Coordinates of C-alpha atoms and ligand atoms in Angstrom, one line a residue:
M1 CA 21.7 0.5 -4.8
T2 CA 19.5 3.4 -5.3
S3 CA 20.5 7.1 -4.3
E4 CA 17.7 7.6 -2.0
A5 CA 19.5 10.2 0.1
T6 CA 19.6 12.6 -2.9
E7 CA 16.1 11.7 -4.1
P8 CA 13.7 14.8 -4.5
A9 CA 10.2 14.9 -2.6
G10 CA 7.5 12.9 -4.3
A11 CA 10.1 10.2 -5.6
L12 CA 10.0 6.5 -5.4
T13 CA 13.1 4.3 -4.9
L14 CA 13.2 0.5 -4.8
H15 CA 15.9 -1.9 -3.7
N16 CA 15.6 -5.7 -3.8
A17 CA 18.0 -7.2 -1.1
L18 CA 16.8 -10.7 -2.0
V19 CA 17.8 -11.5 -5.5
D20 CA 19.4 -14.9 -5.9
D21 CA 20.0 -15.1 -2.3
E22 CA 16.1 -16.0 -1.6
A23 CA 16.1 -19.2 -3.6
R24 CA 19.1 -20.5 -1.6
T25 CA 17.3 -19.6 1.6
L26 CA 14.1 -21.5 0.7
A27 CA 16.3 -24.7 -0.4
D28 CA 18.4 -24.5 2.9
D29 CA 15.2 -23.8 5.0
V30 CA 13.2 -26.8 3.4
R31 CA 16.2 -29.2 3.6
E32 CA 16.8 -28.4 7.2
G33 CA 13.0 -28.3 8.2
L34 CA 11.9 -31.3 6.4
T35 CA 14.8 -33.6 7.4
A36 CA 14.4 -32.8 11.1
E37 CA 12.7 -35.3 13.3
F38 CA 9.9 -32.6 13.9
K39 CA 9.2 -31.2 10.5
E40 CA 8.8 -27.4 10.3
L41 CA 8.9 -24.7 7.6
P42 CA 9.5 -21.0 8.3
P43 CA 6.3 -19.0 7.8
K44 CA 7.9 -16.3 5.6
H45 CA 7.6 -19.0 2.7
L46 CA 3.8 -18.9 3.0
Y47 CA 3.8 -15.3 1.2
D48 CA 4.4 -15.7 -2.5
T49 CA 1.8 -13.6 -4.6
R50 CA -0.9 -16.2 -4.0
G51 CA -0.1 -16.3 -0.3
A52 CA -0.2 -12.7 0.0
E53 CA -3.6 -12.5 -1.8
L54 CA -5.0 -15.2 0.6
F55 CA -3.6 -13.2 3.5
E56 CA -5.5 -10.2 2.3
Q57 CA -8.7 -12.3 2.2
I58 CA -8.0 -13.7 5.8
C59 CA -8.0 -10.2 6.9
E60 CA -11.5 -9.7 5.7
L61 CA -12.9 -12.8 7.4
P62 CA -15.3 -12.5 10.3
E63 CA -13.4 -14.9 12.5
Y64 CA -10.1 -13.0 11.9
Y65 CA -10.4 -10.2 14.5
P66 CA -6.7 -9.0 14.7
T67 CA -6.7 -6.7 11.6
R68 CA -9.9 -4.9 12.3
T69 CA -9.1 -4.6 15.9
E70 CA -5.7 -3.2 15.4
R71 CA -7.1 -0.8 12.7
A72 CA -9.8 0.5 15.2
I73 CA -7.1 1.1 18.0
L74 CA -5.0 3.0 15.3
E75 CA -8.0 5.1 14.2
R76 CA -8.3 6.2 17.8
V77 CA -4.7 6.7 18.8
A78 CA -2.8 7.6 15.6
G79 CA -2.9 11.4 16.3
E80 CA -1.7 10.8 19.7
L81 CA 1.2 8.6 18.6
I82 CA 2.3 11.2 16.1
A83 CA 2.1 14.0 18.6
Q84 CA 4.1 11.8 21.0
T85 CA 6.8 10.9 18.7
G86 CA 7.1 13.8 16.3
A87 CA 7.8 11.3 13.6
A88 CA 8.6 12.6 10.1
E89 CA 9.5 9.1 8.7
L90 CA 7.5 6.0 9.0
V91 CA 9.4 2.7 8.4
E92 CA 7.1 -0.3 8.3
L93 CA 8.4 -3.8 8.5
G94 CA 6.3 -6.6 6.9
S95 CA 4.1 -3.8 5.5
G96 CA 2.0 -6.1 3.3
S97 CA -0.6 -4.1 1.4
A98 CA 0.1 -1.2 3.9
T99 CA -3.6 -0.5 4.5
K100 CA -3.3 0.4 8.1
T101 CA -0.3 2.6 7.4
R102 CA -2.5 5.3 5.8
L103 CA -3.8 6.1 9.4
L104 CA -0.4 7.0 10.5
L105 CA 0.6 8.7 7.4
D106 CA -2.7 10.7 7.5
A107 CA -1.8 11.6 11.1
M108 CA 1.7 12.7 10.2
R109 CA 0.3 14.8 7.4
S110 CA -2.1 16.5 9.7
A111 CA 0.7 17.2 12.2
G112 CA 2.7 18.7 9.4
T113 CA 5.7 16.3 9.9
L114 CA 5.3 13.8 7.0
E115 CA 8.4 13.4 4.9
S116 CA 8.9 9.8 4.0
F117 CA 7.7 6.3 4.0
V118 CA 9.8 3.1 3.8
A119 CA 8.0 -0.2 3.2
V120 CA 9.9 -3.5 3.9
D121 CA 8.5 -6.8 3.0
V122 CA 9.8 -10.1 1.6
T123 CA 7.0 -10.1 -1.0
E124 CA 7.8 -8.1 -3.9
S125 CA 4.3 -7.5 -5.4
F126 CA 3.2 -6.1 -1.8
V127 CA 6.3 -3.7 -1.8
R128 CA 5.9 -2.5 -5.5
D129 CA 2.2 -2.0 -5.4
S130 CA 1.9 -0.4 -2.1
A131 CA 4.8 2.0 -2.8
A132 CA 3.3 3.1 -6.2
E133 CA -0.1 3.6 -4.5
L134 CA 1.2 5.6 -1.6
L135 CA 3.2 7.9 -4.0
R136 CA 0.0 8.7 -5.8
E137 CA -2.1 9.1 -2.6
Y138 CA 0.4 11.3 -0.9
P139 CA 1.9 14.0 -3.3
G140 CA 5.4 15.1 -2.3
L141 CA 6.0 11.9 -0.1
R142 CA 9.3 10.2 -0.5
V143 CA 8.7 6.3 -0.7
H144 CA 11.4 3.8 -0.6
G145 CA 10.5 0.1 -1.2
L146 CA 12.8 -2.5 0.3
I147 CA 12.2 -6.0 -0.8
A148 CA 13.9 -7.8 2.1
D149 CA 13.9 -10.2 4.9
F150 CA 13.5 -8.2 8.0
E151 CA 15.5 -10.8 9.9
R152 CA 18.5 -10.3 7.9
H153 CA 18.5 -7.2 6.0
L154 CA 17.7 -4.4 8.4
D155 CA 21.2 -2.9 7.7
Q156 CA 20.0 -2.2 4.2
L157 CA 17.4 0.4 5.4
P158 CA 18.1 3.9 3.9
P159 CA 19.4 6.7 6.3
P160 CA 16.8 8.3 8.4
R161 CA 15.2 11.5 7.2
G162 CA 14.2 12.9 10.6
P163 CA 12.5 11.3 13.6
R164 CA 11.5 7.7 12.7
L165 CA 8.6 5.6 13.7
L166 CA 9.3 2.1 13.0
A167 CA 6.1 0.2 12.8
F168 CA 5.7 -3.5 13.1
L169 CA 2.0 -4.1 12.9
G170 CA -0.5 -7.0 12.5
G171 CA 0.9 -9.2 15.2
T172 CA 3.7 -10.4 12.8
I173 CA 6.1 -10.4 15.9
G174 CA 4.1 -13.4 17.1
N175 CA 5.3 -15.5 14.1
F176 CA 9.0 -15.5 15.4
A177 CA 10.1 -18.4 17.6
P178 CA 11.1 -17.0 20.9
A179 CA 15.0 -16.8 20.3
A180 CA 14.5 -15.3 16.8
R181 CA 12.0 -12.7 18.4
R182 CA 14.7 -11.7 21.0
R183 CA 17.3 -11.4 18.3
F184 CA 14.8 -9.2 16.2
L185 CA 13.9 -6.9 18.9
R186 CA 17.7 -6.4 19.8
S187 CA 18.3 -5.6 16.1
V188 CA 15.5 -3.1 16.1
C189 CA 16.8 -1.5 19.3
G190 CA 20.1 -1.1 17.5
L191 CA 18.3 0.8 14.8
L192 CA 16.6 3.3 16.9
G193 CA 18.2 6.7 17.6
P194 CA 17.3 8.8 20.6
D195 CA 14.3 10.5 18.6
D196 CA 13.0 7.3 17.2
H197 CA 10.2 5.0 18.3
L198 CA 9.0 1.3 17.8
L199 CA 5.3 0.9 17.2
L200 CA 4.6 -2.8 18.0
G201 CA 1.2 -4.6 17.3
T202 CA 0.7 -7.8 19.3
D203 CA -2.3 -10.0 19.6
L204 CA -3.3 -10.9 23.2
V205 CA -4.1 -14.0 25.0
K206 CA -7.8 -14.6 25.0
D207 CA -10.2 -17.7 25.1
R208 CA -9.3 -20.7 23.0
A209 CA -12.6 -20.7 20.8
T210 CA -12.0 -17.2 19.6
L211 CA -8.4 -17.9 18.8
E212 CA -8.7 -21.1 17.1
A213 CA -11.6 -19.9 15.1
A214 CA -9.5 -17.0 13.8
Y215 CA -7.0 -19.6 12.4
D216 CA -9.6 -22.3 11.1
D217 CA -12.2 -20.2 9.4
S218 CA -15.5 -21.7 8.2
A219 CA -14.7 -20.6 4.6
G220 CA -11.5 -22.4 4.6
V221 CA -9.4 -19.5 3.5
T222 CA -6.8 -20.0 6.2
A223 CA -6.5 -23.7 5.3
E224 CA -5.9 -22.7 1.7
F225 CA -3.2 -20.2 2.8
N226 CA -1.6 -22.9 4.9
R227 CA -1.5 -25.4 2.0
N228 CA -0.2 -22.7 -0.3
I229 CA 3.4 -23.3 1.2
L230 CA 3.3 -26.9 -0.5
H231 CA 2.4 -25.1 -3.8
V232 CA 5.4 -22.8 -3.3
L233 CA 7.7 -26.0 -2.7
N234 CA 6.3 -27.7 -5.8
R235 CA 6.9 -24.6 -7.9
E236 CA 10.2 -23.5 -6.6
L237 CA 11.9 -26.9 -5.7
G238 CA 10.3 -29.1 -8.3
A239 CA 8.5 -31.0 -5.4
D240 CA 5.5 -33.3 -5.9
F241 CA 3.3 -32.6 -2.8
D242 CA -0.4 -33.3 -3.2
P243 CA -1.7 -30.4 -1.1
A244 CA -5.0 -32.2 -0.7
A245 CA -3.1 -34.9 1.1
F246 CA -2.6 -32.6 4.0
E247 CA -5.2 -31.5 6.5
H248 CA -5.0 -27.9 7.9
V249 CA -4.6 -27.9 11.7
A250 CA -4.7 -24.9 14.0
R251 CA -4.5 -25.3 17.8
F252 CA -3.9 -23.0 20.6
D253 CA -0.9 -24.4 22.8
T254 CA -1.8 -23.0 26.3
E255 CA 1.7 -23.7 27.6
H256 CA 3.5 -21.5 25.1
E257 CA 0.4 -19.2 24.5
W258 CA 0.7 -19.6 20.9
I259 CA -1.4 -20.8 17.9
E260 CA 0.3 -23.6 16.0
M261 CA -0.7 -24.0 12.3
R262 CA 0.3 -27.4 11.0
L263 CA -0.3 -29.5 7.9
R264 CA -0.9 -33.1 8.8
S265 CA -0.3 -35.9 6.4
R266 CA -3.6 -37.8 5.9
E267 CA -1.7 -41.0 4.9
A268 CA 1.6 -42.5 4.9
Q269 CA 3.3 -41.0 1.8
Q270 CA 6.6 -40.1 0.2
V271 CA 7.3 -36.7 -1.3
K272 CA 10.1 -35.9 -3.8
L273 CA 11.8 -32.5 -4.0
A274 CA 13.7 -32.8 -7.3
A275 CA 15.8 -29.5 -6.8
L276 CA 17.0 -30.9 -3.4
E277 CA 17.5 -34.5 -4.7
L278 CA 15.6 -35.4 -1.5
T279 CA 12.7 -37.7 -0.8
V280 CA 10.8 -37.1 2.5
A281 CA 8.7 -39.7 4.1
F282 CA 5.5 -38.9 6.1
E283 CA 3.7 -41.3 8.5
A284 CA -0.1 -41.1 8.5
G285 CA -1.0 -38.1 10.8
E286 CA 2.6 -36.7 10.9
D287 CA 2.8 -32.9 11.0
I288 CA 4.7 -30.0 9.4
R289 CA 4.5 -27.0 11.6
T290 CA 4.2 -24.0 9.3
E291 CA 3.5 -21.3 11.7
I292 CA 3.4 -20.3 15.4
S293 CA 1.4 -17.2 16.2
A294 CA 2.2 -16.1 19.7
K295 CA -0.3 -14.2 21.9
F296 CA 0.9 -11.8 24.5
T297 CA 0.1 -10.0 27.8
R298 CA 1.1 -6.5 28.7
E299 CA 3.6 -8.0 31.2
R300 CA 5.2 -10.2 28.6
V301 CA 5.5 -7.4 26.0
A302 CA 7.1 -5.0 28.6
A303 CA 9.5 -7.7 29.7
E304 CA 10.6 -8.6 26.2
L305 CA 11.1 -4.9 25.2
T306 CA 13.1 -4.5 28.4
A307 CA 15.3 -7.6 27.6
A308 CA 16.0 -6.0 24.2
G309 CA 17.2 -2.6 25.6
L310 CA 13.8 -0.9 24.9
V311 CA 11.2 0.6 27.3
L312 CA 7.5 0.8 27.0
A313 CA 6.3 4.3 26.4
A314 CA 2.6 3.7 25.7
W315 CA 0.2 0.9 25.6
H316 CA -3.1 1.1 23.6
T317 CA -5.6 -1.6 23.6
D318 CA -9.4 -2.2 22.5
A319 CA -12.3 -2.4 24.9
N320 CA -12.2 -6.3 24.8
G321 CA -8.5 -6.4 25.4
W322 CA -7.9 -8.5 22.3
F323 CA -5.0 -6.6 20.6
A324 CA -2.6 -4.1 21.8
L325 CA -0.3 -1.5 20.3
S326 CA 2.8 -0.7 22.1
L327 CA 5.0 2.4 21.7
A328 CA 8.6 1.8 22.7
R329 CA 11.9 3.7 22.8
R330 CA 15.4 3.0 23.6
A331 CA 16.1 2.8 27.3
G332 CA 18.4 5.3 28.8
Ligands
LIG401 N1 1.5 -5.5 8.4 C1 0.5 -6.0 7.6 C2 0.8 -7.5 7.0 C3 0.9 -8.5 8.0 S1 1.3 -10.0 7.1 C4 -0.7 -6.2 8.4 O1 -0.8 -5.8 9.6 O2 -1.8 -6.6 8.0 C5 2.9 -10.4 7.4 C6 3.7 -9.7 6.3 O3 5.0 -9.8 6.7 C7 3.5 -10.2 4.9 O4 3.4 -9.1 4.1 C8 4.8 -11.0 4.6 O5 5.1 -11.0 3.4 C9 5.7 -10.3 5.6 N2 6.9 -11.2 6.0 C10 6.8 -12.2 6.4 N3 8.1 -12.7 6.9 C11 8.8 -11.7 6.5 C12 10.4 -11.6 6.6 N4 11.1 -12.5 7.1 N5 10.9 -10.4 6.1 C13 10.1 -9.5 5.6 N6 8.8 -9.5 5.4 C14 8.2 -10.7 5.9
LIG402 C1 1.0 -12.1 9.7 N1 0.5 -12.8 10.9 C2 0.5 -11.9 12.1 C3 -0.7 -13.6 10.7 C4 -1.0 -14.3 12.1 O1 -2.1 -14.1 12.6 O2 -0.2 -14.9 12.7 C5 -0.5 -14.7 9.7 C6 -1.8 -15.6 9.7 N2 -1.7 -17.0 9.7 C7 -2.9 -17.4 9.7 N3 -3.7 -16.4 9.5 C8 -3.0 -15.3 9.6

């Protein structure tokens, strides 16, 4: 472990919480997910280096409104959020390339509170590259990169360096199944001290056509992102998936109010996963669910925060009501 508590200003520390552990998680997740009656893979395995690049491309697509909508909200309210929280440390979970992060860091710098930034992401290249870039761009900033699973390793965050703003942007909270989301929000609540806040980005319920286009773009980038998970399994687990034999499917489920991304087998086929000594049979038309992306309302966000011991302190949205940023703190 690094000694980040004693690091001088302008220093970069990195810690990898995954190491060997991660390969075992992939194997366990895949065995469990592909031998179940309804086949499913956890979305975090979409993000190897190629998956991370494809996600970056998705963020630029005309159909994919969440990134630019959240950025526009942040541009408008970052100063107000920092005035309200007095944050000296920004901790970003699932930070990716940390593009929108700059808006918060700029506001902290203008307010004179900026001390440190902690990036937490499962994709090593994202953490290493963004940490190094931010260190260059913000002289004197302490940067800690934590390569970790935010569902399992939040106990490995460094000690806080002042009032903390814990940001979970992009709508990534929507990628949890409901029970995992509740667990996650409770563990976030446990991390917050009386001076700390959570800043949560959530995509909102809207018309089906807009939602489905965002997850099934005309350039086929999201389809490639989805199929990339099969390339991950081929490489990491010696599997022999033919990604072209699976169709990309993205549908809005109105009952659950979430988008489901699936890979649909075009034909009856068998796939071998050598590292698991496992053969998986697919019927023609059979699906693997690779991601859910839940869409929220203000009432749902407030209720889920309350259930986790948090309280909604501010709600910011765009003029269309397409995306929201919620500021929350511990109740009581
Ligand atoms: N916050 C950025 C990136 C969102 S993409 C934005 O708003 O644009 C989702 C990010 O979460 C990816 O960088 C992915 O690598 C990361 N991620 C997904 N599952 C994760 C997990 N279980 N633990 C840590 N990071 C995860
Ligand atoms: C990271 N997450 C919020 C994205 C989403 O919109 O659910 C992932 C994604 N999947 C397909 N396109 C983008």
